[in-house]
Short mmCIF file of C-alpha atoms in Angstrom, two decimals:
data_model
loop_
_atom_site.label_atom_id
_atom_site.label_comp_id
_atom_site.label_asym_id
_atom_site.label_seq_id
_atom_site.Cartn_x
_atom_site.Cartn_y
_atom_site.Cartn_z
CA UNK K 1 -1.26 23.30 -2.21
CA UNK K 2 1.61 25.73 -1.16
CA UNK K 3 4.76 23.26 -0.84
CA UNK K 4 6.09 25.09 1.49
CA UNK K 5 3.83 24.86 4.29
CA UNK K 6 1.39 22.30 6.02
CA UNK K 7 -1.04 20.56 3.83
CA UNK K 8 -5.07 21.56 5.46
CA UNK K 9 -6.74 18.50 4.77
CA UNK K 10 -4.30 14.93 4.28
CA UNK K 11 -6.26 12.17 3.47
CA UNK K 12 -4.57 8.61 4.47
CA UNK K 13 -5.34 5.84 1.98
CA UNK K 14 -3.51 2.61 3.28
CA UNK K 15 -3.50 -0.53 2.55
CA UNK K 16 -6.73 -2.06 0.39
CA UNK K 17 -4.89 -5.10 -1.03
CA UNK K 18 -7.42 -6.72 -3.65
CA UNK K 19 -10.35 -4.35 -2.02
CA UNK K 20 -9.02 -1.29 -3.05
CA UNK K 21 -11.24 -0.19 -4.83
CA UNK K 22 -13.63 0.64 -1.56
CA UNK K 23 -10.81 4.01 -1.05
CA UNK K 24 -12.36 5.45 -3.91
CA UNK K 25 -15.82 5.50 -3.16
CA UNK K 26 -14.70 6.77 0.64
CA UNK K 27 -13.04 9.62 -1.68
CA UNK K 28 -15.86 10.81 -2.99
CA UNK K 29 -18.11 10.26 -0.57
CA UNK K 30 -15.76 13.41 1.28
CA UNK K 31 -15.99 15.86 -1.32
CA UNK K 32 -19.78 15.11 -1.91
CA UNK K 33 -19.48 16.41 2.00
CA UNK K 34 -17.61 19.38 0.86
CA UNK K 35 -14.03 17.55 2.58
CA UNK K 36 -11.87 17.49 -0.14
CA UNK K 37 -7.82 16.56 0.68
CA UNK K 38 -5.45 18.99 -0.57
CA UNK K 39 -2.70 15.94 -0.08
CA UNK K 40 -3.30 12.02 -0.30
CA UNK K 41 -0.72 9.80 1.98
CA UNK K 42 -0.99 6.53 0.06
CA UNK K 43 0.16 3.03 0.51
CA UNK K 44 -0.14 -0.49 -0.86
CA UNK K 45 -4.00 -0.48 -2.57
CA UNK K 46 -4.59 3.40 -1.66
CA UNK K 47 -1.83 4.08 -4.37
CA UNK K 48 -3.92 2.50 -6.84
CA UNK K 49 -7.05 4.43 -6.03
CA UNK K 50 -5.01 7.60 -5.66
CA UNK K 51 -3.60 7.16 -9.29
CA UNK K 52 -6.84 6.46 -10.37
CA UNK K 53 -7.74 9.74 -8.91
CA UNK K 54 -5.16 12.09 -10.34
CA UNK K 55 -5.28 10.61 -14.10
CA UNK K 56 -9.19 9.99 -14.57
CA UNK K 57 -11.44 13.52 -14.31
CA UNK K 58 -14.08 12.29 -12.02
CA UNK K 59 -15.71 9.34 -10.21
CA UNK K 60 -17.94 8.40 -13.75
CA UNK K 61 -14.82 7.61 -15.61
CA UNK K 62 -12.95 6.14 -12.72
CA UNK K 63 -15.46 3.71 -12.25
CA UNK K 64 -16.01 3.21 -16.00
CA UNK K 65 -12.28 2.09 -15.66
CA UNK K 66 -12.40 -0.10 -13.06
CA UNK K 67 -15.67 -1.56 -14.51
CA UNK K 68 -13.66 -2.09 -18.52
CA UNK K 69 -13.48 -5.23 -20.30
CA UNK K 70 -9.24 -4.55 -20.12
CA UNK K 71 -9.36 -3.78 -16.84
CA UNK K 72 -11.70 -6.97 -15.67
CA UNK K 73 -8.45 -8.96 -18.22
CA UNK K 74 -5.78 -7.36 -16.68
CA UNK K 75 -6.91 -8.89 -13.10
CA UNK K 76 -7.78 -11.72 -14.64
CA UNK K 77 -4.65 -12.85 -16.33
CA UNK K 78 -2.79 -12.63 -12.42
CA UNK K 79 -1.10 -16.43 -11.88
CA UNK K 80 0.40 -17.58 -8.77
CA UNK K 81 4.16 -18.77 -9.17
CA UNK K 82 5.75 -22.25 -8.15
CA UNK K 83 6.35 -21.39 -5.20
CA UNK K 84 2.65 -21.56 -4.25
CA UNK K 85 2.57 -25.30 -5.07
CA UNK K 86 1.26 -27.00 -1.70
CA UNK K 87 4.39 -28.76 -1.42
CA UNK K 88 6.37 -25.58 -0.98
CA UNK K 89 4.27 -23.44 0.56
CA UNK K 90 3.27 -25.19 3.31
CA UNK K 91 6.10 -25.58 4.74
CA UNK K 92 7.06 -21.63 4.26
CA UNK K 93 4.22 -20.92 6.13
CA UNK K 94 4.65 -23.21 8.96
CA UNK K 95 8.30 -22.16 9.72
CA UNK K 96 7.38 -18.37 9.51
CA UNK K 97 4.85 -19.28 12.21
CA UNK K 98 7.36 -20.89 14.16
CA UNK K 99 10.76 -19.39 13.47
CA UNK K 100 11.96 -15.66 14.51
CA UNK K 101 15.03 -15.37 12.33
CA UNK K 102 14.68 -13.13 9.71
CA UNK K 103 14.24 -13.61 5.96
CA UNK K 104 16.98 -12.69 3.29
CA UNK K 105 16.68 -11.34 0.07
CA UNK K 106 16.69 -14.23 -2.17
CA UNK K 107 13.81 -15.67 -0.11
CA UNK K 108 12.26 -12.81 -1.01
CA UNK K 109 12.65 -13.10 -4.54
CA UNK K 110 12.00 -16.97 -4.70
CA UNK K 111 8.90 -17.34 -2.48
CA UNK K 112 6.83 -14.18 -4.04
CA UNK K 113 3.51 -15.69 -5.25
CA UNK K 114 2.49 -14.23 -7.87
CA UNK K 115 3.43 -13.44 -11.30
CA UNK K 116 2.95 -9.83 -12.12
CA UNK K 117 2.63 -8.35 -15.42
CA UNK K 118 3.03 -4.23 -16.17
CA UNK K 119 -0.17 -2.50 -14.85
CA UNK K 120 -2.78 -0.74 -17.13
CA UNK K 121 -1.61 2.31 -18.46
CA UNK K 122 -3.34 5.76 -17.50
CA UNK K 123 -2.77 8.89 -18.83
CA UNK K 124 -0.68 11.23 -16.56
CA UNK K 125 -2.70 14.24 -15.08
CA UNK K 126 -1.98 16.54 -12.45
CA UNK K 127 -5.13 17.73 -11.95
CA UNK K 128 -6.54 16.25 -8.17
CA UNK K 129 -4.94 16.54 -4.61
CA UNK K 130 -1.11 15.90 -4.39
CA UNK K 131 -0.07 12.26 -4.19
CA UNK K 132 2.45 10.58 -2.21
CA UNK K 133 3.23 7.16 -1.42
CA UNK K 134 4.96 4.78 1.55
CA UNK K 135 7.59 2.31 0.56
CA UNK K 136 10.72 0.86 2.30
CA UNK K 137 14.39 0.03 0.10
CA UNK K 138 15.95 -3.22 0.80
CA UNK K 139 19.64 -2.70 2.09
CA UNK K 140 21.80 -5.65 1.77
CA UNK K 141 23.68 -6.29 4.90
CA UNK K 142 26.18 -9.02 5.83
CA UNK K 143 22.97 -10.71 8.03
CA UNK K 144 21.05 -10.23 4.88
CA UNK K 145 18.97 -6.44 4.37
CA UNK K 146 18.21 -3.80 6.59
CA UNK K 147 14.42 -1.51 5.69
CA UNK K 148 14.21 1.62 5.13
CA UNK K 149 11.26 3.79 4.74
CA UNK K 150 11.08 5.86 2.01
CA UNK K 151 8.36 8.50 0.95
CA UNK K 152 7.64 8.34 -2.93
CA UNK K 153 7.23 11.91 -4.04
CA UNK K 154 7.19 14.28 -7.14
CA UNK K 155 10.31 16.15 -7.24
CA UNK K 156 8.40 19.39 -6.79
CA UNK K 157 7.60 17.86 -3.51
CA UNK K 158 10.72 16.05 -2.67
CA UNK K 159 12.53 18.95 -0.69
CA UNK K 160 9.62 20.01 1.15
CA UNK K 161 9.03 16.53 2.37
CA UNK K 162 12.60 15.97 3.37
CA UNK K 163 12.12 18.94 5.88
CA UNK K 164 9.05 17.21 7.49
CA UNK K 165 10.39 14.02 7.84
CA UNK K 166 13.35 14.88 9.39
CA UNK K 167 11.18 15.35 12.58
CA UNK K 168 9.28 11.97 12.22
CA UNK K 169 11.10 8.35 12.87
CA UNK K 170 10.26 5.50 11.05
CA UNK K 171 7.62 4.08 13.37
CA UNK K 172 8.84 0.58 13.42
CA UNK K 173 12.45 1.87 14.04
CA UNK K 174 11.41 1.75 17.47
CA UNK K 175 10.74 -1.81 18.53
CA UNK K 176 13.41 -4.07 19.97
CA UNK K 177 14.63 -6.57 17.12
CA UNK K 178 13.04 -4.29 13.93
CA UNK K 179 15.04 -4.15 10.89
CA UNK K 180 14.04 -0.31 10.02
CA UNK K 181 16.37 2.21 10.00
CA UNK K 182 15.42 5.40 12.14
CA UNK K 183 15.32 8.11 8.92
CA UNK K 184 12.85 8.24 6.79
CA UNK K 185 14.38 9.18 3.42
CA UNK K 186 12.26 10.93 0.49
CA UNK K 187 12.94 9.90 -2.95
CA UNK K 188 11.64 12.06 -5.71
CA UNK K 189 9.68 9.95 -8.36
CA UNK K 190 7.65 12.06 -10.95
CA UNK K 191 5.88 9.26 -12.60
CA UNK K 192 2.61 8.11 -11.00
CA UNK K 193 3.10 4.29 -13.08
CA UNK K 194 6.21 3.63 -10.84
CA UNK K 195 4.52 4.55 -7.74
CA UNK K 196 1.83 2.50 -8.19
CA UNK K 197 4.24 -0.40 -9.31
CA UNK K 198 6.54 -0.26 -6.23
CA UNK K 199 3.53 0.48 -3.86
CA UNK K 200 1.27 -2.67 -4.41
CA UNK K 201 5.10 -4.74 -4.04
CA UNK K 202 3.46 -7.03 -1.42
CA UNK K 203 6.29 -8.85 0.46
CA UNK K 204 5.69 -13.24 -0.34
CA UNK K 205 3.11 -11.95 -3.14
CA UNK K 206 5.54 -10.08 -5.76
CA UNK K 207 9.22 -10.28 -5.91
CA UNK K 208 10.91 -6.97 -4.62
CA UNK K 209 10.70 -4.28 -7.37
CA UNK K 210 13.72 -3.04 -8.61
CA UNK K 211 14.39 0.84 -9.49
CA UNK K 212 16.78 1.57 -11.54
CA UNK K 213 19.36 4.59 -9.77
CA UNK K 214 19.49 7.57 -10.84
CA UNK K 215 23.11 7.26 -12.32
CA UNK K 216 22.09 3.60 -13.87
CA UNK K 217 21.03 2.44 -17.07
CA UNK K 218 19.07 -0.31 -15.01
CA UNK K 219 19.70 -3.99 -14.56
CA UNK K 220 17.72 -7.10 -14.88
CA UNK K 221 18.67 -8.77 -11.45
CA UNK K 222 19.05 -7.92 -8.21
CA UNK K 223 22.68 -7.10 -7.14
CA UNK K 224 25.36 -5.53 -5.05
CA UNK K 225 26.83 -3.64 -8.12
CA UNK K 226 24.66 -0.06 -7.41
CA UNK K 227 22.63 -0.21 -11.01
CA UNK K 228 19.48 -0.29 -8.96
CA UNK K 229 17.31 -0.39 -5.72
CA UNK K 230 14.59 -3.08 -4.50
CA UNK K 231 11.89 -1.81 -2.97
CA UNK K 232 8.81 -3.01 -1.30
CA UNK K 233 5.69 -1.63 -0.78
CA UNK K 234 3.84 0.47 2.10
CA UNK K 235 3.49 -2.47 4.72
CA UNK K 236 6.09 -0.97 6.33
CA UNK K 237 3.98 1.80 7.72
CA UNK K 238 0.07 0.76 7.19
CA UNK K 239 -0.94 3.85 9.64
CA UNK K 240 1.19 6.74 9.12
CA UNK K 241 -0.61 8.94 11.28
CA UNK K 242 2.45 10.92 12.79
CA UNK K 243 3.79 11.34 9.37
CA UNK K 244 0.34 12.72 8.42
CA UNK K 245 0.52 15.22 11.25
CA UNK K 246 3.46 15.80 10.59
CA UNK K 247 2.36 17.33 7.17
CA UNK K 248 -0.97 18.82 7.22
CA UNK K 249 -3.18 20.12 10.07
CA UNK K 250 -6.07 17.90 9.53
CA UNK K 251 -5.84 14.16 9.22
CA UNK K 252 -8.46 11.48 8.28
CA UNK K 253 -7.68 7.82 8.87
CA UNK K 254 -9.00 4.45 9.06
CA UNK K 255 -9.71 2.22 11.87
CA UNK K 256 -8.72 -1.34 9.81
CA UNK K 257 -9.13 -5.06 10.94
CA UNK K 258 -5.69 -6.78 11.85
CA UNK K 259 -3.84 -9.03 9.97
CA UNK K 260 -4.48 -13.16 10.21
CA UNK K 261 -1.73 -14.77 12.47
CA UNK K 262 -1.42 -17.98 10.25
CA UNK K 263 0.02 -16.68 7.46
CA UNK K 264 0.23 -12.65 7.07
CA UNK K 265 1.46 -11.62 10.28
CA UNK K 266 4.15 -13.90 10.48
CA UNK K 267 5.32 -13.27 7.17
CA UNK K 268 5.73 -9.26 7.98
CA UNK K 269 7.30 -10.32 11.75
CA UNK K 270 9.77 -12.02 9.38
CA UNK K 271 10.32 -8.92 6.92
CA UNK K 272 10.53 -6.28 9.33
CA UNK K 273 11.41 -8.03 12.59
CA UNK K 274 8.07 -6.62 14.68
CA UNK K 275 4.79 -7.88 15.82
CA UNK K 276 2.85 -5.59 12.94
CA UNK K 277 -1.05 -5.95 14.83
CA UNK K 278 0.46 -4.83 17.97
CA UNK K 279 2.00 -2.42 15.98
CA UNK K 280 -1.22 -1.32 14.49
CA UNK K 281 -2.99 -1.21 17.85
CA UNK K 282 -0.51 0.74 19.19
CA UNK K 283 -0.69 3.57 16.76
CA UNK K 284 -4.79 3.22 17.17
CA UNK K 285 -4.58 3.90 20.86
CA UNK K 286 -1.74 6.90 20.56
CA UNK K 287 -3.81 8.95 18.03
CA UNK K 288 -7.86 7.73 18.74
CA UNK K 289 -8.69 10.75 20.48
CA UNK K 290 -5.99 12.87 19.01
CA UNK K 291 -7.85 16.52 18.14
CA UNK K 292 -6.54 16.40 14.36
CA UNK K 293 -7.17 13.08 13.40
CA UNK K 294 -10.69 11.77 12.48
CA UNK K 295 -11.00 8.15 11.90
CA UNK K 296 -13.85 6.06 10.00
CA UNK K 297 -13.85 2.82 10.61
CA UNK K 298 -13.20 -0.17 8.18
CA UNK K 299 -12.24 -2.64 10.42
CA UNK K 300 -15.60 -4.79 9.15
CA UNK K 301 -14.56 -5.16 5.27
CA UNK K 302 -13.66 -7.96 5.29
CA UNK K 303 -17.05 -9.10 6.97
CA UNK K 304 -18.75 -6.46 4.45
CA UNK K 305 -16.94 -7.81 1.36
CA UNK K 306 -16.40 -11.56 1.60
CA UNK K 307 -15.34 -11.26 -1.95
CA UNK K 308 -12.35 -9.46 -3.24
CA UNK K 309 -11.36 -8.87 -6.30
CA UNK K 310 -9.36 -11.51 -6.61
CA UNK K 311 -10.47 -14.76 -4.48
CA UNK K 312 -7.97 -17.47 -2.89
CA UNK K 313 -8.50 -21.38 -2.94
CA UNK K 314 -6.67 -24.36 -3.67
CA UNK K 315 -6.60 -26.36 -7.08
CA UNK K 316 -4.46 -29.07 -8.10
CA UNK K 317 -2.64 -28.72 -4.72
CA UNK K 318 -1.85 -24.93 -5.59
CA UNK K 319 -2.91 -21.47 -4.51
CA UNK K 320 -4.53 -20.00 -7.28
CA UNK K 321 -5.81 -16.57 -7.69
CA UNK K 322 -9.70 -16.48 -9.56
CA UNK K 323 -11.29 -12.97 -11.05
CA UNK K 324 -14.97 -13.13 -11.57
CA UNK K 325 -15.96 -15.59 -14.21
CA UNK K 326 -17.90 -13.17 -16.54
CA UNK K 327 -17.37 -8.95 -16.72
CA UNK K 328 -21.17 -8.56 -15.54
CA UNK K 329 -19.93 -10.40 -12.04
CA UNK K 330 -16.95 -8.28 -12.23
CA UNK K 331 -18.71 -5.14 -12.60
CA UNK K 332 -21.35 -5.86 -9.67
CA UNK K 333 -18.49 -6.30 -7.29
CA UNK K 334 -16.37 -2.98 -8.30
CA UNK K 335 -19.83 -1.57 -7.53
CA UNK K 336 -20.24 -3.41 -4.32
CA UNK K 337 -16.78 -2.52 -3.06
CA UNK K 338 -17.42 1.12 -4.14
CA UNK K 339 -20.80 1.17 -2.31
CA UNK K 340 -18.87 0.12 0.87
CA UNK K 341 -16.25 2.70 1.21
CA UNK K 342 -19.06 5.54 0.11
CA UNK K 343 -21.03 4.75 3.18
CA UNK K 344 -17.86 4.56 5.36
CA UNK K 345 -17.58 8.17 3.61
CA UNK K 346 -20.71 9.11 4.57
CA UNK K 347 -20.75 7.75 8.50
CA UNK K 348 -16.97 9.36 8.87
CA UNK K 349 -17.03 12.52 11.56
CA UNK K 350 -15.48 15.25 9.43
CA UNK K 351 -13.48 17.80 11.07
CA UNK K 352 -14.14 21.70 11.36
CA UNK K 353 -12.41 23.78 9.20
#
C-alpha cells in the first residue's frame, strides 16, 4: 500500500468477542472472490483474526492454529475472577442497569471478570494487508477518567494516519454526557502481540491494560506517576465507518446484532457515558446506502452460532467460563464458526473496482 495516499480496498473487522474466529473465514471468502483489502481496520476479536492473518501464510495454517492442542489449552485455562461470585456481581449488574453515574478507574480494575494470561505467541510477519487497530486511553480526571480514542498503528503508518484522522471526530465525542474526547490520537505500536493484547481489553471482562510510555521502564500498577498508559479495547468505536472512509476509497462492513440491555449495554453506557445500540443504529442508518461502503450482514450469529468459544453459566454461585470438553469438540466448532463467516463472505455485494 502507498502510505501516503488512500488505502483501495479497507476491510473493517470489529468486534467478534469469543466468535472471532467467523472474521477469518469472511476473509477468505473475499479474496477467493478476487476482493482482497490492501488495509484491515480492526477492533476487539477482528484484531485477533487480523494477527492471525499477517503472521500465519494462508488459511490451512491459520486454521491448523486455531484448531492446535495449545491453542484449544490456552482458551481453556481462561478463569473468571472474584468478582464474578453471584454475591458481587449481581448487584454490579443491577446498579449499572439502574444508575447513570459513571464508573472510575478502580472499578474498572476490581470488577474485570476474568483472569487473563499472555496470549499464544506467533511469529511476526509482514507479509498480508496492513493492520490497524481501535482502542481508547484512560485519562484520569478529578471526576475519575476521561476516553480517548486512539488508532494502534506501525510506526511506518503512524504519520500518515495522524493526517487522516485529523479530519474525523471520535464518533462518540458527539453525544450529550459522553466521556470521549473529540481527537482521535494515533499511537505508533510496531508489535502485532501488544495490539492484540490491548484490543481484546474488554471493559468488566479484563482489567485495563497498561502500556508502558515511551520514556518508562514500565510499572506494575496503575498510577498518576506517567510510567504508563491504560488502555481499553475497540468498544469505543465498534463501526468505524467514517474513519474507514476516511482512509481508503472502498469500505466493507458488517451489519451486527446489538448488544443485550441487562448486562452489556449498561456496562458500556457506564464506560463511555452513551447509549452504544443507538449508537450503532445510528451509524447503520448514516452509511447503509452510502456508495463506498458495502455491508454483509452478521447481525444473525448469534442465532447461527449458539455456541462460542467460550460458553457462560453459573456454578457454585459463580460465572464461569467452559471451552469444549475434548479438542475434537473444539475443533468442530472453529470449523463451524469459520463456515459461518465464509458464507457471509460469499453472500456479501462486493464493490466495483
Amino acid at each position: 500500500m502507498n502510505h501516503t495516499h488512500n488505502s483501495q480496498r479497507c476491510l473493517v473487522l470489529a468486534g467478534g468477542g469469543f466468535r472471532f474466529v467467523y472474521h477469518l473465514g469472511f476473509y477468505h471468502a473475499l479474496c477467493q472472490r478476487g476482493w482482497q483489502a490492501d488495509l484491515l481496520l480492526t477492533s476487539c476479536g477482528g484484531m485477533l483474526a487480523a494477527h492471525l492473518i499477517k503472521a500465519l501464510p494462508d488459511a490451512k495454517a491459520q486454521r491448523q492454529f486455531l484448531q492446535s492442542q495449545a491453542c484449544w489449552q490456552w482458551f481453556s485455562q481462561l478463569r473468571t475472577t472474584p468478582a464474578a461470585r453471584m454475591l458481587q456481581l449481581a448487584p454490579q449488574i443491577l446498579r449499572r442497569l439502574l444508575a447513570m453515574d459513571p464508573c472510575t478507574m478502580t472499578e474498572l480494575q476490581q470488577q474485570a471478570l476474568v483472569h487473563r494470561p499472555p496470549l499464544l505467541d506467533l511469529p511476526s510477519a509482514a507479509n498480508g494487508p496492513a493492520v490497524v487497530s481501535i482502542a481508547c486511553q484512560l485519562l484520569p480526571t478529578a471526576r475519575g477518567f476521561s476516553v480517548e480514542q486512539t488508532i494502534l498503528a506501525p510506526s511506518h503508518l503512524s504519520c500518515w494516519l495522524a493526517e487522516r484522522v485529523n479530519a474525523v471526530p471520535a464518533p462518540l465525542s458527539h453525544y450529550s454526557g459522553s466521556r470521549v474526547l473529540p481527537k482521535i490520537k494515533v499511537l505508533p505500536v510496531d508489535c502485532l502481540q501488544t495490539m492484540s493484547d490491548i484490543a481484546v481489553t474488554d471493559p468488566y471482562y479484563f482489567e485495563p491494560y497498561l502500556l508502558a510510555n515511551p520514556a518508562s521502564h514500565g510499572t506494575s500498577a496503575m498510577d498518576n506517576s506517567g510510567d504508563c498508559s491504560a488502555y481499553l479495547g475497540g468498544a469505543v468505536d465498534l463501526q468505524p465507518i467514517a474513519l474507514a472512509l476516511q482512509l481508503s476509497q472502498q469500505v466493507i462492513a458488517q451489519r451486527k446484532d446489538r448488544f443485550d440491555r441487562i448486562a452489556s449495554q449498561p456496562a458500556l453506557r457506564r464506560v463511555f457515558g452513551v447509549d452504544m445500540n443507538a449508537h450503532l443504529a445510528k451509524v447503520e442508518q448514516n452509511y447503509l446506502q452510502h456508495p463506498r461502503v458495502h455491508w454483509a450482514d452478521v447481525s444473525d450469529m448469534r442465532q447461527q452460532l449458539p455456541l462460542a468459544l467460550l460458553t457462560k453459566h453459573w456454578r457454585a454461585a459463580k460465572l464461569q467460563l467452559t471451552a469444549p470438553a475434548t479438542l475434537g469438540a473444539w475443533q468442530q466448532l472453529i470449523d463451524a464458526h469459520w463456515h459461518y463467516g465464509t458464507q457471509r463472505g460469499h453472500a456479501c455485494p462486493l464493490p466495483v473496482l
